[in-house]
Structures are given as structure tokens and as C-alpha cells.
Amino acid sequence: MELFIDTAEIEEIKSLNITGLIDGVTTNPSLIAQSGRNIIETIAEICSEVSGPVSAEVTATDFDTMIKEGKKLSAIAKNVAIKVPLTFDGLRACKAFSDDGIMVNVTLCFSAAQALLAAKAGATFISPFIGRLDDIGADGINLISEITEIYEIYGFDTKVLAASIRSVQDIVDVAKLGADVATIPPKFLKAMYNHPLTDKGLSDFLADWKKTGQSIL
Ligand code: G3P
């Protein structure tokens, strides 16, 4: 499974990218707003840091302007994936971009029916928002299960990109269901590797090692 980082904060991306574990980045208008920076400059910087797909979202809601915005974002770097909302015009734009060989991430997906249309429109990624479904008492993980089942039956190439992740358990759950990608807020990468028994075990090993008086170097 690939791991993307869900942030527009370049310093955070750099600090995590040195692990070699980051396969891509997702941004959205809210994350760009939080960064307080210009979208074009920010996406350009992220693309020069991370070689995998970097999602940059259009903010227009009509087809013609979506295409203009998407072309401008796409011109920033080869690894930009144009993010479009799962609307009638967004699906049209997805089809147009994918026909031109441009990567597309269809976002704000909340149902399997929507995901089916995105795959038919040639989406590179479909982004089901797990946490926002859970927030309203629905079942976000079940949506991942439905989409992976449908995509498997028909052999769609569209990658399932689990978004709106709220916990490490969400990451484990979507991994078990075969999601191709999880996009995670930076803090969850740390939460994934941290374990109190790892810390205790290391502390015990080091205490015993000290008693030997040895040094490997
Ligand atoms: O990038 C889209 C998605 O991951 C947003 O998550 O936490 O705002 O629901 P959230």
C-alpha cells in the first residue's frame, strides 16, 4: 500500500520525506488556506521535493473553468494530479484530463455509486472520505470495502485512495481491505511507528549493552 501525506506544509513534507516512505502528497483548498501560501508556489515546491503524485485541487465548479485551472496546475510539474470534485462537471473534467493523459484524483467521494462513475471517467485516484462519513454516523470503512469489491470485479485501474483518515486503526482497516493508498495527516506517520513496548524494549537492550562495556565502532 502506498502512503501519501495529506498536507500543504512543505517543511513537514521535507521532514517526513527523508524516511523514503512517502509515496505522494495530497492537498485541498482548506490545506492550502491553512498554509497561508500561494497555491502555485506551494505545489511547485512540493513537486520538487516529492517525486510521486502531488494532488492539487481546482476551485472552479464549472467544466470550462475547471479545465483552465487544471491545465495551469498540471503545467507546474509532471507529477501533479489534478483533483476535481465528484460532481457532474468534475466527472466531465476528469474524463477530459484522463483522455489527455493527465493524472486525476476525484475527491469528495461518499458513495460506491460515485466511485463507479469516477472509474468510468478514467480517474487515476478515487478519494473516499472515511472520517467525514464516520462523523455523521455512517460507515466509512464499509465504503472502502464496497469500492474495492466493485473495482476488483470489473478490473478498473483507478486506485482507491482512502482519505479523511482519523486514526492509525483507520489506516490498518483500509490496508486490510486492499486500499491502494492512504493519505494521512503527518502526525499519523509518527503514531504508526510509535509503540510503548518498542521504547521499553530498546531502553532495556541499551541498559544491558552498557553493562558489557563494548562498542561496535
Ligand atoms: O484531503 C482530503 C481529506 O483527507 C480531508 O480530510 O480530515 O478534512 O476530513 P478531513
mmCIF file of C-alpha atoms and ligand atoms in Angstrom:
data_model
loop_
_atom_site.group_PDB
_atom_site.id
_atom_site.type_symbol
_atom_site.label_atom_id
_atom_site.label_comp_id
_atom_site.label_asym_id
_atom_site.label_seq_id
_atom_site.Cartn_x
_atom_site.Cartn_y
_atom_site.Cartn_z
ATOM 1 C CA MET A 1 0.000 0.000 0.000
ATOM 2 C CA GLU A 2 1.200 3.489 -0.804
ATOM 3 C CA LEU A 3 1.266 6.246 1.814
ATOM 4 C CA PHE A 4 0.566 9.840 0.852
ATOM 5 C CA ILE A 5 0.833 12.796 3.215
ATOM 6 C CA ASP A 6 -2.261 14.982 3.478
ATOM 7 C CA THR A 7 -0.767 18.435 3.982
ATOM 8 C CA ALA A 8 0.429 21.569 2.178
ATOM 9 C CA GLU A 9 3.136 22.301 4.768
ATOM 10 C CA ILE A 10 6.415 21.971 2.854
ATOM 11 C CA GLU A 11 8.630 21.781 5.951
ATOM 12 C CA GLU A 12 6.558 18.909 7.338
ATOM 13 C CA ILE A 13 6.716 17.140 3.984
ATOM 14 C CA LYS A 14 10.516 17.551 3.864
ATOM 15 C CA SER A 15 10.934 16.249 7.416
ATOM 16 C CA LEU A 16 8.958 13.093 6.602
ATOM 17 C CA ASN A 17 10.241 12.561 3.064
ATOM 18 C CA ILE A 18 13.763 11.794 4.323
ATOM 19 C CA THR A 19 12.400 8.422 5.501
ATOM 20 C CA GLY A 20 11.843 7.394 1.873
ATOM 21 C CA LEU A 21 8.390 6.193 2.934
ATOM 22 C CA ILE A 22 6.316 8.963 1.346
ATOM 23 C CA ASP A 23 4.808 7.951 -2.000
ATOM 24 C CA GLY A 24 2.904 11.157 -2.693
ATOM 25 C CA VAL A 25 1.118 14.197 -1.284
ATOM 26 C CA THR A 26 -2.488 15.365 -1.285
ATOM 27 C CA THR A 27 -3.627 18.942 -0.799
ATOM 28 C CA ASN A 28 -7.026 20.605 -0.904
ATOM 29 C CA PRO A 29 -8.229 24.226 -0.756
ATOM 30 C CA SER A 30 -8.571 24.066 3.042
ATOM 31 C CA LEU A 31 -4.992 22.786 3.465
ATOM 32 C CA ILE A 32 -3.669 25.498 1.108
ATOM 33 C CA ALA A 33 -5.617 28.096 3.119
ATOM 34 C CA GLN A 34 -4.104 26.732 6.363
ATOM 35 C CA SER A 35 -0.610 27.059 4.897
ATOM 36 C CA GLY A 36 -1.286 30.753 4.176
ATOM 37 C CA ARG A 37 0.731 30.445 0.961
ATOM 38 C CA ASN A 38 0.202 30.794 -2.801
ATOM 39 C CA ILE A 39 -1.088 27.557 -4.356
ATOM 40 C CA ILE A 40 1.148 27.627 -7.446
ATOM 41 C CA GLU A 41 4.349 28.216 -5.452
ATOM 42 C CA THR A 42 3.366 25.656 -2.839
ATOM 43 C CA ILE A 43 2.564 22.894 -5.335
ATOM 44 C CA ALA A 44 5.802 23.637 -7.239
ATOM 45 C CA GLU A 45 7.850 23.289 -4.044
ATOM 46 C CA ILE A 46 6.108 20.070 -3.035
ATOM 47 C CA CYS A 47 6.632 18.614 -6.527
ATOM 48 C CA SER A 48 10.348 19.373 -6.401
ATOM 49 C CA GLU A 49 10.577 17.559 -3.051
ATOM 50 C CA VAL A 50 8.392 14.510 -3.725
ATOM 51 C CA SER A 51 8.618 12.540 -6.961
ATOM 52 C CA GLY A 52 5.293 10.716 -6.535
ATOM 53 C CA PRO A 53 1.847 12.143 -7.358
ATOM 54 C CA VAL A 54 1.006 15.520 -5.790
ATOM 55 C CA SER A 55 -2.708 16.330 -5.818
ATOM 56 C CA ALA A 56 -3.648 19.951 -6.489
ATOM 57 C CA GLU A 57 -7.341 20.798 -6.458
ATOM 58 C CA VAL A 58 -9.298 23.016 -8.830
ATOM 59 C CA THR A 59 -11.589 25.526 -7.157
ATOM 60 C CA ALA A 60 -13.930 26.227 -10.066
ATOM 61 C CA THR A 61 -17.235 24.379 -10.164
ATOM 62 C CA ASP A 62 -17.988 24.718 -13.893
ATOM 63 C CA PHE A 63 -16.381 22.496 -16.531
ATOM 64 C CA ASP A 64 -14.695 25.186 -18.653
ATOM 65 C CA THR A 65 -13.014 26.908 -15.723
ATOM 66 C CA MET A 66 -12.060 23.563 -14.165
ATOM 67 C CA ILE A 67 -10.235 22.719 -17.397
ATOM 68 C CA LYS A 68 -8.413 26.083 -17.414
ATOM 69 C CA GLU A 69 -7.410 25.762 -13.751
ATOM 70 C CA GLY A 70 -6.433 22.116 -14.159
ATOM 71 C CA LYS A 71 -4.193 22.908 -17.145
ATOM 72 C CA LYS A 72 -2.449 25.639 -15.138
ATOM 73 C CA LEU A 73 -1.907 23.304 -12.174
ATOM 74 C CA SER A 74 -0.805 20.466 -14.449
ATOM 75 C CA ALA A 75 1.827 22.711 -16.093
ATOM 76 C CA ILE A 76 3.594 23.114 -12.717
ATOM 77 C CA ALA A 77 5.198 19.661 -12.843
ATOM 78 C CA LYS A 78 4.796 16.222 -14.405
ATOM 79 C CA ASN A 79 3.780 14.652 -11.080
ATOM 80 C CA VAL A 80 0.774 16.909 -10.445
ATOM 81 C CA ALA A 81 -2.529 15.026 -10.183
ATOM 82 C CA ILE A 82 -5.481 17.317 -10.816
ATOM 83 C CA LYS A 83 -8.040 16.995 -8.058
ATOM 84 C CA VAL A 84 -11.655 17.531 -9.108
ATOM 85 C CA PRO A 85 -14.813 17.252 -7.001
ATOM 86 C CA LEU A 86 -17.240 14.411 -7.581
ATOM 87 C CA THR A 87 -19.844 16.486 -9.407
ATOM 88 C CA PHE A 88 -21.289 16.322 -12.927
ATOM 89 C CA ASP A 89 -18.755 18.896 -14.156
ATOM 90 C CA GLY A 90 -15.977 17.289 -12.123
ATOM 91 C CA LEU A 91 -16.609 13.922 -13.793
ATOM 92 C CA ARG A 92 -16.613 15.599 -17.221
ATOM 93 C CA ALA A 93 -13.326 17.301 -16.400
ATOM 94 C CA CYS A 94 -11.918 14.003 -15.123
ATOM 95 C CA LYS A 95 -12.724 12.305 -18.433
ATOM 96 C CA ALA A 96 -11.197 15.178 -20.425
ATOM 97 C CA PHE A 97 -7.975 15.227 -18.361
ATOM 98 C CA SER A 98 -7.583 11.445 -18.344
ATOM 99 C CA ASP A 99 -8.113 11.339 -22.139
ATOM 100 C CA ASP A 100 -5.176 13.795 -22.333
ATOM 101 C CA GLY A 101 -3.006 11.504 -20.187
ATOM 102 C CA ILE A 102 -3.173 13.767 -17.115
ATOM 103 C CA MET A 103 -3.481 12.151 -13.674
ATOM 104 C CA VAL A 104 -6.785 12.906 -11.946
ATOM 105 C CA ASN A 105 -7.819 12.471 -8.319
ATOM 106 C CA VAL A 106 -11.605 12.582 -7.922
ATOM 107 C CA THR A 107 -12.299 13.869 -4.443
ATOM 108 C CA LEU A 108 -15.233 14.206 -2.027
ATOM 109 C CA CYS A 109 -16.451 10.660 -2.721
ATOM 110 C CA PHE A 110 -19.058 9.417 -0.247
ATOM 111 C CA SER A 111 -20.718 6.510 -2.074
ATOM 112 C CA ALA A 112 -19.847 3.444 -4.139
ATOM 113 C CA ALA A 113 -22.065 4.721 -6.970
ATOM 114 C CA GLN A 114 -19.952 7.883 -7.154
ATOM 115 C CA ALA A 115 -16.777 5.789 -7.180
ATOM 116 C CA LEU A 116 -18.117 3.685 -10.056
ATOM 117 C CA LEU A 117 -18.671 6.824 -12.165
ATOM 118 C CA ALA A 118 -15.194 8.170 -11.329
ATOM 119 C CA ALA A 119 -13.609 4.910 -12.511
ATOM 120 C CA LYS A 120 -15.617 5.047 -15.743
ATOM 121 C CA ALA A 121 -14.402 8.642 -16.197
ATOM 122 C CA GLY A 122 -10.814 7.360 -16.100
ATOM 123 C CA ALA A 123 -9.824 8.667 -12.669
ATOM 124 C CA THR A 124 -6.303 7.773 -11.599
ATOM 125 C CA PHE A 125 -7.422 8.007 -7.952
ATOM 126 C CA ILE A 126 -10.777 7.994 -6.204
ATOM 127 C CA SER A 127 -10.773 9.615 -2.765
ATOM 128 C CA PRO A 128 -13.460 8.234 -0.438
ATOM 129 C CA PHE A 129 -13.637 10.365 2.735
ATOM 130 C CA ILE A 130 -13.833 7.830 5.554
ATOM 131 C CA GLY A 131 -13.720 10.127 8.582
ATOM 132 C CA ARG A 132 -16.366 12.527 7.352
ATOM 133 C CA LEU A 133 -18.758 9.579 6.855
ATOM 134 C CA ASP A 134 -17.974 8.294 10.356
ATOM 135 C CA ASP A 135 -18.556 11.831 11.673
ATOM 136 C CA ILE A 136 -22.213 11.650 10.584
ATOM 137 C CA GLY A 137 -22.723 8.117 11.917
ATOM 138 C CA ALA A 138 -22.188 6.327 8.583
ATOM 139 C CA ASP A 139 -19.581 3.614 7.945
ATOM 140 C CA GLY A 140 -16.503 4.937 6.116
ATOM 141 C CA ILE A 141 -14.624 1.649 6.204
ATOM 142 C CA ASN A 142 -17.576 -0.154 4.632
ATOM 143 C CA LEU A 143 -17.403 2.299 1.729
ATOM 144 C CA ILE A 144 -13.793 1.252 1.073
ATOM 145 C CA SER A 145 -14.927 -2.374 1.093
ATOM 146 C CA GLU A 146 -17.697 -1.684 -1.440
ATOM 147 C CA ILE A 147 -15.426 0.258 -3.789
ATOM 148 C CA THR A 148 -12.564 -2.260 -3.725
ATOM 149 C CA GLU A 149 -15.073 -5.061 -4.407
ATOM 150 C CA ILE A 150 -16.613 -3.275 -7.412
ATOM 151 C CA TYR A 151 -13.241 -2.211 -8.859
ATOM 152 C CA GLU A 152 -11.955 -5.776 -8.500
ATOM 153 C CA ILE A 153 -14.976 -7.290 -10.288
ATOM 154 C CA TYR A 154 -14.604 -5.009 -13.313
ATOM 155 C CA GLY A 155 -10.827 -4.648 -13.292
ATOM 156 C CA PHE A 156 -10.844 -0.845 -13.086
ATOM 157 C CA ASP A 157 -7.339 0.676 -12.907
ATOM 158 C CA THR A 158 -8.500 3.551 -10.671
ATOM 159 C CA LYS A 159 -6.620 3.462 -7.368
ATOM 160 C CA VAL A 160 -8.604 3.635 -4.143
ATOM 161 C CA LEU A 161 -7.082 6.465 -2.110
ATOM 162 C CA ALA A 162 -8.545 6.358 1.407
ATOM 163 C CA ALA A 163 -8.832 9.957 2.627
ATOM 164 C CA SER A 164 -10.144 11.784 5.698
ATOM 165 C CA ILE A 165 -8.235 9.357 7.908
ATOM 166 C CA ARG A 166 -8.883 9.879 11.613
ATOM 167 C CA SER A 167 -6.728 7.217 13.306
ATOM 168 C CA VAL A 168 -3.989 4.631 12.889
ATOM 169 C CA GLN A 169 -6.707 1.982 13.127
ATOM 170 C CA ASP A 170 -8.339 3.544 10.028
ATOM 171 C CA ILE A 171 -5.052 3.017 8.172
ATOM 172 C CA VAL A 172 -4.890 -0.625 9.261
ATOM 173 C CA ASP A 173 -8.551 -1.185 8.364
ATOM 174 C CA VAL A 174 -8.226 0.260 4.847
ATOM 175 C CA ALA A 175 -4.987 -1.681 4.319
ATOM 176 C CA LYS A 176 -6.789 -4.935 5.209
ATOM 177 C CA LEU A 177 -9.419 -4.104 2.592
ATOM 178 C CA GLY A 178 -6.822 -3.570 -0.119
ATOM 179 C CA ALA A 179 -6.976 0.223 -0.473
ATOM 180 C CA ASP A 180 -4.157 1.174 -2.863
ATOM 181 C CA VAL A 181 -3.278 4.363 -0.991
ATOM 182 C CA ALA A 182 -3.992 6.008 2.341
ATOM 183 C CA THR A 183 -3.427 9.728 2.604
ATOM 184 C CA ILE A 184 -2.618 10.592 6.176
ATOM 185 C CA PRO A 185 -2.108 13.748 8.213
ATOM 186 C CA PRO A 186 1.623 13.981 9.141
ATOM 187 C CA LYS A 187 1.041 13.173 12.825
ATOM 188 C CA PHE A 188 -0.219 9.701 11.947
ATOM 189 C CA LEU A 189 3.104 8.593 10.453
ATOM 190 C CA LYS A 190 4.678 9.067 13.891
ATOM 191 C CA ALA A 191 1.691 7.364 15.506
ATOM 192 C CA MET A 192 2.193 4.388 13.143
ATOM 193 C CA TYR A 193 5.746 3.644 14.226
ATOM 194 C CA ASN A 194 5.478 4.584 17.897
ATOM 195 C CA HIS A 195 4.855 1.723 20.331
ATOM 196 C CA PRO A 196 5.495 1.759 24.102
ATOM 197 C CA LEU A 197 6.838 -1.813 24.017
ATOM 198 C CA THR A 198 9.341 -0.802 21.322
ATOM 199 C CA ASP A 199 10.519 2.076 23.548
ATOM 200 C CA LYS A 200 10.734 -0.153 26.636
ATOM 201 C CA GLY A 201 12.466 -2.961 24.764
ATOM 202 C CA LEU A 202 15.061 -0.569 23.354
ATOM 203 C CA SER A 203 15.672 1.002 26.735
ATOM 204 C CA ASP A 204 16.242 -2.476 28.291
ATOM 205 C CA PHE A 205 18.585 -3.544 25.476
ATOM 206 C CA LEU A 206 20.649 -0.357 25.846
ATOM 207 C CA ALA A 207 20.887 -0.740 29.623
ATOM 208 C CA ASP A 208 22.175 -4.329 29.239
ATOM 209 C CA TRP A 209 24.560 -3.267 26.456
ATOM 210 C CA LYS A 210 26.070 -0.569 28.646
ATOM 211 C CA LYS A 211 26.999 -3.234 31.218
ATOM 212 C CA THR A 212 29.149 -5.064 28.631
ATOM 213 C CA GLY A 213 31.436 -2.048 28.182
ATOM 214 C CA GLN A 214 31.604 -2.858 24.474
ATOM 215 C CA SER A 215 31.362 -0.570 21.450
ATOM 216 C CA ILE A 216 30.556 -1.732 17.919
ATOM 217 C CA LEU A 217 32.503 1.107 16.288
HETATM 218 O O1 G3P B 1 -7.523 15.701 1.604
HETATM 219 C C1 G3P B 1 -8.828 15.287 1.780
HETATM 220 C C2 G3P B 1 -9.146 14.668 3.127
HETATM 221 O O2 G3P B 1 -8.128 13.813 3.541
HETATM 222 C C3 G3P B 1 -9.649 15.625 4.149
HETATM 223 O O3 G3P B 1 -9.707 15.069 5.432
HETATM 224 O O4 G3P B 1 -9.833 15.384 7.870
HETATM 225 O O5 G3P B 1 -10.574 17.244 6.344
HETATM 226 O O6 G3P B 1 -11.935 15.167 6.570
HETATM 227 P P1 G3P B 1 -10.564 15.764 6.606
#
